[in-house]
mmCIF file of C-alpha atoms and ligand atoms in Angstrom:
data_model
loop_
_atom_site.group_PDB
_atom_site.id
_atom_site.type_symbol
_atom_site.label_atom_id
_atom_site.label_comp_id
_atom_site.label_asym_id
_atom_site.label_seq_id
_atom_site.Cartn_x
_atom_site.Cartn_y
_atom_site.Cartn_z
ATOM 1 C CA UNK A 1 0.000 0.000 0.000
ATOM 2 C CA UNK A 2 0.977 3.432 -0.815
ATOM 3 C CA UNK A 3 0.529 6.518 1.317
ATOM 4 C CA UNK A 4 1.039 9.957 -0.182
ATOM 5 C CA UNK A 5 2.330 13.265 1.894
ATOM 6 C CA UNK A 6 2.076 16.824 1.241
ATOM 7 C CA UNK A 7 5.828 17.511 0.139
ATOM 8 C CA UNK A 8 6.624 21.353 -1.276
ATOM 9 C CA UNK A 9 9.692 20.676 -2.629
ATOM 10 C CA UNK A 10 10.202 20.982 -6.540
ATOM 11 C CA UNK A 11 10.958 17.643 -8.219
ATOM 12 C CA UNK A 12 14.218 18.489 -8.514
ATOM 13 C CA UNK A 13 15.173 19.894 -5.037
ATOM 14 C CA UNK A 14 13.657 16.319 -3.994
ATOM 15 C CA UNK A 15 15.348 14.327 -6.737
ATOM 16 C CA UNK A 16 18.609 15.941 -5.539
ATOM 17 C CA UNK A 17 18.438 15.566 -2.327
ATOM 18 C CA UNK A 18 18.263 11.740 -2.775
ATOM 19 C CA UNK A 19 17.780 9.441 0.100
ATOM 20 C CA UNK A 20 18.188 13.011 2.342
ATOM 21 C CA UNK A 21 14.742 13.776 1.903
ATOM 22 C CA UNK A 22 13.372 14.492 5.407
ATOM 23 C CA UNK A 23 9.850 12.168 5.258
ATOM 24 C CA UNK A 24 7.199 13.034 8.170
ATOM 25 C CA UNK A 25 6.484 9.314 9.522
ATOM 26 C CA UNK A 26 3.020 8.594 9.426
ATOM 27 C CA UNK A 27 0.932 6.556 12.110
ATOM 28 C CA UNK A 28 -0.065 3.276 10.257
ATOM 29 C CA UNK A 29 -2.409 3.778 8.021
ATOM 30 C CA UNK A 30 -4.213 -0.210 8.731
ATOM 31 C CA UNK A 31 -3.802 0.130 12.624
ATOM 32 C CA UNK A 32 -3.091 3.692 13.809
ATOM 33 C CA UNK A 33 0.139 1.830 15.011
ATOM 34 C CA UNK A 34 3.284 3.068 15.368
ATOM 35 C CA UNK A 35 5.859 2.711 12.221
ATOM 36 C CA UNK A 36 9.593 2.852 11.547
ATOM 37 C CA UNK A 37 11.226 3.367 8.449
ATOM 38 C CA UNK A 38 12.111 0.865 6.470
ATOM 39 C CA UNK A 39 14.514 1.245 3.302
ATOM 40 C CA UNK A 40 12.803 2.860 0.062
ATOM 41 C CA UNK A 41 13.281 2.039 -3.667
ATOM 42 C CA UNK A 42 14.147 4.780 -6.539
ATOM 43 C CA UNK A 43 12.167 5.251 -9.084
ATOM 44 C CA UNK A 44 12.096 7.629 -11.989
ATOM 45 C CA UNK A 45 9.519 10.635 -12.719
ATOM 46 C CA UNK A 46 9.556 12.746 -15.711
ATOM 47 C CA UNK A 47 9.299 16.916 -14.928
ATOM 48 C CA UNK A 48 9.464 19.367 -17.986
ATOM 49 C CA UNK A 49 10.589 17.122 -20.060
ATOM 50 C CA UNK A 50 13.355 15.629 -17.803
ATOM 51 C CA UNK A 51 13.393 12.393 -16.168
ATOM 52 C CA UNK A 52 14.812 12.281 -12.473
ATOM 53 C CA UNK A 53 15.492 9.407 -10.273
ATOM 54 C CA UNK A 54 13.749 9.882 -6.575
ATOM 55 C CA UNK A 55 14.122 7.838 -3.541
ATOM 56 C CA UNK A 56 10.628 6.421 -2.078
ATOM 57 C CA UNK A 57 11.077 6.034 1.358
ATOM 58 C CA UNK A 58 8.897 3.123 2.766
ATOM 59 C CA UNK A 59 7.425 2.363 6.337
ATOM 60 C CA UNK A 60 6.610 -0.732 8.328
ATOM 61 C CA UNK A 61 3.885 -0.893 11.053
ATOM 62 C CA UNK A 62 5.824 -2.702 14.208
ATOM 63 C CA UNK A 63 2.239 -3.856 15.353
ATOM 64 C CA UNK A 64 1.084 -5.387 11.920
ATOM 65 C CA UNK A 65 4.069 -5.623 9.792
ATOM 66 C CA UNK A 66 2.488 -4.289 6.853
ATOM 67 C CA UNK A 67 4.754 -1.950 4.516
ATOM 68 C CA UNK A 68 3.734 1.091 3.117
ATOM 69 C CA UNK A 69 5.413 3.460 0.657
ATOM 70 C CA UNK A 70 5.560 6.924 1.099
ATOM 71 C CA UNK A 71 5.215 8.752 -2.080
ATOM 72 C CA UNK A 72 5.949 12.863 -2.003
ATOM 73 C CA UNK A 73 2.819 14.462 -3.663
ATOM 74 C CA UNK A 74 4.165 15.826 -6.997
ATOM 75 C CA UNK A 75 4.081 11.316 -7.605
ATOM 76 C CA UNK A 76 0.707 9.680 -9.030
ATOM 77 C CA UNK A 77 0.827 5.906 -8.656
ATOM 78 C CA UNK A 78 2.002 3.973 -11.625
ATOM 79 C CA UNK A 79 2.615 6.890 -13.828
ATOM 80 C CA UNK A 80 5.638 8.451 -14.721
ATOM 81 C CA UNK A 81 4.944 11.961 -14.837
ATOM 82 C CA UNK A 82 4.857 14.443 -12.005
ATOM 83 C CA UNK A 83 1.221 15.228 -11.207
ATOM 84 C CA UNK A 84 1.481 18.925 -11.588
ATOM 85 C CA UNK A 85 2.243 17.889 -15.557
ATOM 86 C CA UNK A 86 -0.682 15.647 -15.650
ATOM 87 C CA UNK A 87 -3.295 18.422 -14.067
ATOM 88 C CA UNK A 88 -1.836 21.109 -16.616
ATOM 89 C CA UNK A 89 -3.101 18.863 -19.472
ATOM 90 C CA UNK A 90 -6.333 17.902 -17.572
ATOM 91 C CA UNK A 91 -7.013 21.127 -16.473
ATOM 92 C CA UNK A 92 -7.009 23.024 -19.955
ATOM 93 C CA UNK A 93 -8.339 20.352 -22.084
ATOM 94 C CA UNK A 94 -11.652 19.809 -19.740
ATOM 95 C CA UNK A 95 -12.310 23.729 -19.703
ATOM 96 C CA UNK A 96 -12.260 23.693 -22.929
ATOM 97 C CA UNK A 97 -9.170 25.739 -23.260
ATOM 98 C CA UNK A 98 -7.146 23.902 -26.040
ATOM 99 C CA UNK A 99 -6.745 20.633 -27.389
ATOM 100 C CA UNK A 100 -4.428 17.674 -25.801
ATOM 101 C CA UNK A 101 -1.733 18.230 -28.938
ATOM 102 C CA UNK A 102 -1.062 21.803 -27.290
ATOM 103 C CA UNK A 103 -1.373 20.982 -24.108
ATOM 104 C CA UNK A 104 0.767 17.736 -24.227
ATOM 105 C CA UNK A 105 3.481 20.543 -26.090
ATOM 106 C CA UNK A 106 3.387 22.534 -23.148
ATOM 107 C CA UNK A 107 3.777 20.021 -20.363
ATOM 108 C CA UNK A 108 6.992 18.574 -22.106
ATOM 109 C CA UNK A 109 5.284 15.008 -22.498
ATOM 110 C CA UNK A 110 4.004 12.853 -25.319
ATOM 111 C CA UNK A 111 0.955 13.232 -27.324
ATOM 112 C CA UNK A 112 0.128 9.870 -26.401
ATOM 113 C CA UNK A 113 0.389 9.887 -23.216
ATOM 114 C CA UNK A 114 -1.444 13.250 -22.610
ATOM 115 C CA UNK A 115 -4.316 11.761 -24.452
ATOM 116 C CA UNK A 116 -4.218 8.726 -21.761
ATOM 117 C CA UNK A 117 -4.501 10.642 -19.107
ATOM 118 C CA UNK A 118 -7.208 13.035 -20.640
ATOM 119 C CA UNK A 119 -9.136 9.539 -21.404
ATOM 120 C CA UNK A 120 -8.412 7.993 -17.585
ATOM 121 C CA UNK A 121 -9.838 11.464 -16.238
ATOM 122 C CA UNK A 122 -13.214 11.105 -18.384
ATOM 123 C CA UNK A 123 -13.924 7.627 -17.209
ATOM 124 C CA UNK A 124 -13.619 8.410 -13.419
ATOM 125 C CA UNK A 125 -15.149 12.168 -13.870
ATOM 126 C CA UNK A 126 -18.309 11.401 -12.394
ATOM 127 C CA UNK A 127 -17.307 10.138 -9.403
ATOM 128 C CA UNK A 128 -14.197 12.707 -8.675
ATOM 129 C CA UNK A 129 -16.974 15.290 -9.379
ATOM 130 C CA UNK A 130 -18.830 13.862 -6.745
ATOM 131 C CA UNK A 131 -16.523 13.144 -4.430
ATOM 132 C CA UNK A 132 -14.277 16.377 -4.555
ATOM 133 C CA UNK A 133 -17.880 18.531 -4.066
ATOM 134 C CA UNK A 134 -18.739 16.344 -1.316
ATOM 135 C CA UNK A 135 -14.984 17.336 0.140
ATOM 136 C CA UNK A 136 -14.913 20.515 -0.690
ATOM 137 C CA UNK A 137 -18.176 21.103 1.317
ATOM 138 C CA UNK A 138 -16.927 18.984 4.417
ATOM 139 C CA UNK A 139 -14.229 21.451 4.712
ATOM 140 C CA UNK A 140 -16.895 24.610 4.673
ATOM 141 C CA UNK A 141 -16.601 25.330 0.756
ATOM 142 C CA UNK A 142 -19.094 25.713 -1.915
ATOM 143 C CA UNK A 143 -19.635 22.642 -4.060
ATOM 144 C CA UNK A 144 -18.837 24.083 -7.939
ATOM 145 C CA UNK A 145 -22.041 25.086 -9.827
ATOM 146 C CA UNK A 146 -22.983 22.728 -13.001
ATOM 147 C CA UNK A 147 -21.019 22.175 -15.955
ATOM 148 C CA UNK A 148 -21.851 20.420 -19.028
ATOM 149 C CA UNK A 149 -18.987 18.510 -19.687
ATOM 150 C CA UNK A 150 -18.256 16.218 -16.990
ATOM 151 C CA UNK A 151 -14.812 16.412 -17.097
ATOM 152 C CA UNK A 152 -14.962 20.328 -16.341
ATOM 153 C CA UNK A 153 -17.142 19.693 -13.369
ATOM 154 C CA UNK A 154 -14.880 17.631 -12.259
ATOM 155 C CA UNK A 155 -11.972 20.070 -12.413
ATOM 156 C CA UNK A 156 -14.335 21.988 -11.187
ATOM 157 C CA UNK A 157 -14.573 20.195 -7.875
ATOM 158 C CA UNK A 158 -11.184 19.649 -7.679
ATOM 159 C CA UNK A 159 -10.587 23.340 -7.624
ATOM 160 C CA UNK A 160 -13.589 23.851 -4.964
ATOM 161 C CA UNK A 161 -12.085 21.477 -2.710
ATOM 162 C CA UNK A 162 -8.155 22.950 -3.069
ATOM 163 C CA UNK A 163 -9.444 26.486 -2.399
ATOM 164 C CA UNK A 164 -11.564 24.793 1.022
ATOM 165 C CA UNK A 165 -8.015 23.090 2.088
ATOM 166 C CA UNK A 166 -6.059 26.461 1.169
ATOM 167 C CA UNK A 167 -8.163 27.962 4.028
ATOM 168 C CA UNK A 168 -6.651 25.727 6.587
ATOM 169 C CA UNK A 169 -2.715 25.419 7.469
ATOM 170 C CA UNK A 170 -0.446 23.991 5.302
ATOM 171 C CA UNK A 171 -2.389 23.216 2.559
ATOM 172 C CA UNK A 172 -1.916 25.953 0.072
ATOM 173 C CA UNK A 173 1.432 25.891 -1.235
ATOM 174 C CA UNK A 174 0.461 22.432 -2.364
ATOM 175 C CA UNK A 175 -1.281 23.820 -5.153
ATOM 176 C CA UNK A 176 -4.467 21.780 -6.585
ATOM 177 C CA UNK A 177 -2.905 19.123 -8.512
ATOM 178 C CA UNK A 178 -0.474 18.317 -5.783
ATOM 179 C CA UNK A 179 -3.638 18.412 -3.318
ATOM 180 C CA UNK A 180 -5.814 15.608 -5.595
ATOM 181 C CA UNK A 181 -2.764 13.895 -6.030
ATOM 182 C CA UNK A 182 -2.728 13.252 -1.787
ATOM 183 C CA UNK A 183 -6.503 12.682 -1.437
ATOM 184 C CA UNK A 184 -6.462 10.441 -3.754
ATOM 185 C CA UNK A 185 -3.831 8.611 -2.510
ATOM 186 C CA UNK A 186 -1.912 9.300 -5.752
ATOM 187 C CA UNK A 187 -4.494 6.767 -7.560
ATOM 188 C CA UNK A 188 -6.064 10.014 -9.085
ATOM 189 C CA UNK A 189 -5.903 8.385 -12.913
ATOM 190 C CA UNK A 190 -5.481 4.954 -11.422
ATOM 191 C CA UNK A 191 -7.832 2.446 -13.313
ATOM 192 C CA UNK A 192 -9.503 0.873 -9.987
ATOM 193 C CA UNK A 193 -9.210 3.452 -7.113
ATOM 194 C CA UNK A 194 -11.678 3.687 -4.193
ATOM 195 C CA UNK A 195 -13.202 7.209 -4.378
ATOM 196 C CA UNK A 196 -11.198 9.951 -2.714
ATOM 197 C CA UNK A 197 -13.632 10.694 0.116
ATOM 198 C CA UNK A 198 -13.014 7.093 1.139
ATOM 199 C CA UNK A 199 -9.234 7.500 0.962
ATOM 200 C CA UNK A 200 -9.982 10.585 3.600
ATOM 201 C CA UNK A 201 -12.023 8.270 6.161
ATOM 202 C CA UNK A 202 -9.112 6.179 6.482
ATOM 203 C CA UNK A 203 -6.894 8.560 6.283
ATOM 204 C CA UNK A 204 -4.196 7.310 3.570
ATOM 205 C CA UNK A 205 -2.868 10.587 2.757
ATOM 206 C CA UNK A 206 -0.957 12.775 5.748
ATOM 207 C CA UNK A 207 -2.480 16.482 6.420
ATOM 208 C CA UNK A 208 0.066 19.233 6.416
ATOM 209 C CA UNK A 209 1.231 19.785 9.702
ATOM 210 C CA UNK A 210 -0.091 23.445 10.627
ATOM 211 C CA UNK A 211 2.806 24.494 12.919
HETATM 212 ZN ZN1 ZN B 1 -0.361 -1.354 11.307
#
């Protein structure tokens, strides 16, 4: 399992930092128990057109021995690309604001792959539109208005729920993309992901500390 916490650094300053990286440790995400750290793995992610290699560090619960990865925010599960690329494309081409050639251009990444993402977001719309309204008003926001396409509401709701978080400490300098990519676990255009609201119940993602 895979946790995700609110890092601010760039992907560089983390990639060269390597194994430096100071990672807040988490209670267990299964038990609430207490956990130590426990190695990591490097893998790559690809920022402006640049690949990097980052250090993952991982946890393991001493109570019930379960591992857990602890991915920095700017990291969405199984994809290569750093989330804040992924949003960019997401975010223009559901508001309409140019097509996924342009916007694949501008965040530095394949055409193909841009269009993956673009098609992963449209099958899970509906219920990140649901469950980023349903967020955004548990944190005292407005839930976004009605859009046509359900792909902008969904944006939409992302954006509702970011600006409810950017109220409270800590959240803010995230900036949206970084903030779906922690509620969701980093499963935001994962293929079978519970919904993000779930993901909050149990807590897999780590709130910014507010001191
Ligand atoms: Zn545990």
């Amino acid at each position: 399992m895979s946790m995700v916490w609110p890092c601010l650094l760039t992907v560089d300053a983390y990639a060269s930092m390597g194994r430096a990286v100071k990672v807040p440790r988490p209670d267990c995400p299964s038990c609430r128990g207490r956990v130590v750290f426990w190695s990591g793995y490097w893998r790559h992610v690809r920022w402006r057109g640049r690949c990097r290699k980052i250090f993952i560090r991982r946890v393991r619960c001493r109570a019930c021995r379960v591992t857990h990865a602890l991915l920095p925010a700017f990291t969405l599960a199984w994809r290569l690309d750093a989330a804040e690329s992924a949003g960019a494309v997401i975010g223009q081409v559901a508001s309409g604001r140019c097509g996924i050639r342009p916007a694949a251009a501008g965040a530095g990444v394949p055409h193909t792959t841009a269009r993956g993402w673009v098609r992963r977001f449209a099958a899970r719309a509906g219920e990140l539109a649901v469950s980023f309204a349903a967020l955004a008003v548990e944190l005292g926001g407005e839930a976004p208005r009605p859009r046509d396409d359900p792909r902008h509401l969904a944006v939409a709701a992302i954006g509702a729920a970011f600006a409810a978080a950017a109220a409270l400490p800590g959240w803010g300098p995230l900036g949206p993309w970084r903030f779906a990519c922690a509620v969701t676990g980093g499963s935001l255009l994962a293929a079978n992901a519970s919904s993000p609201y779930l993901i909050i119940g149990r807590r897999r993602f780590m709130p910014p500390r507010s001191t």
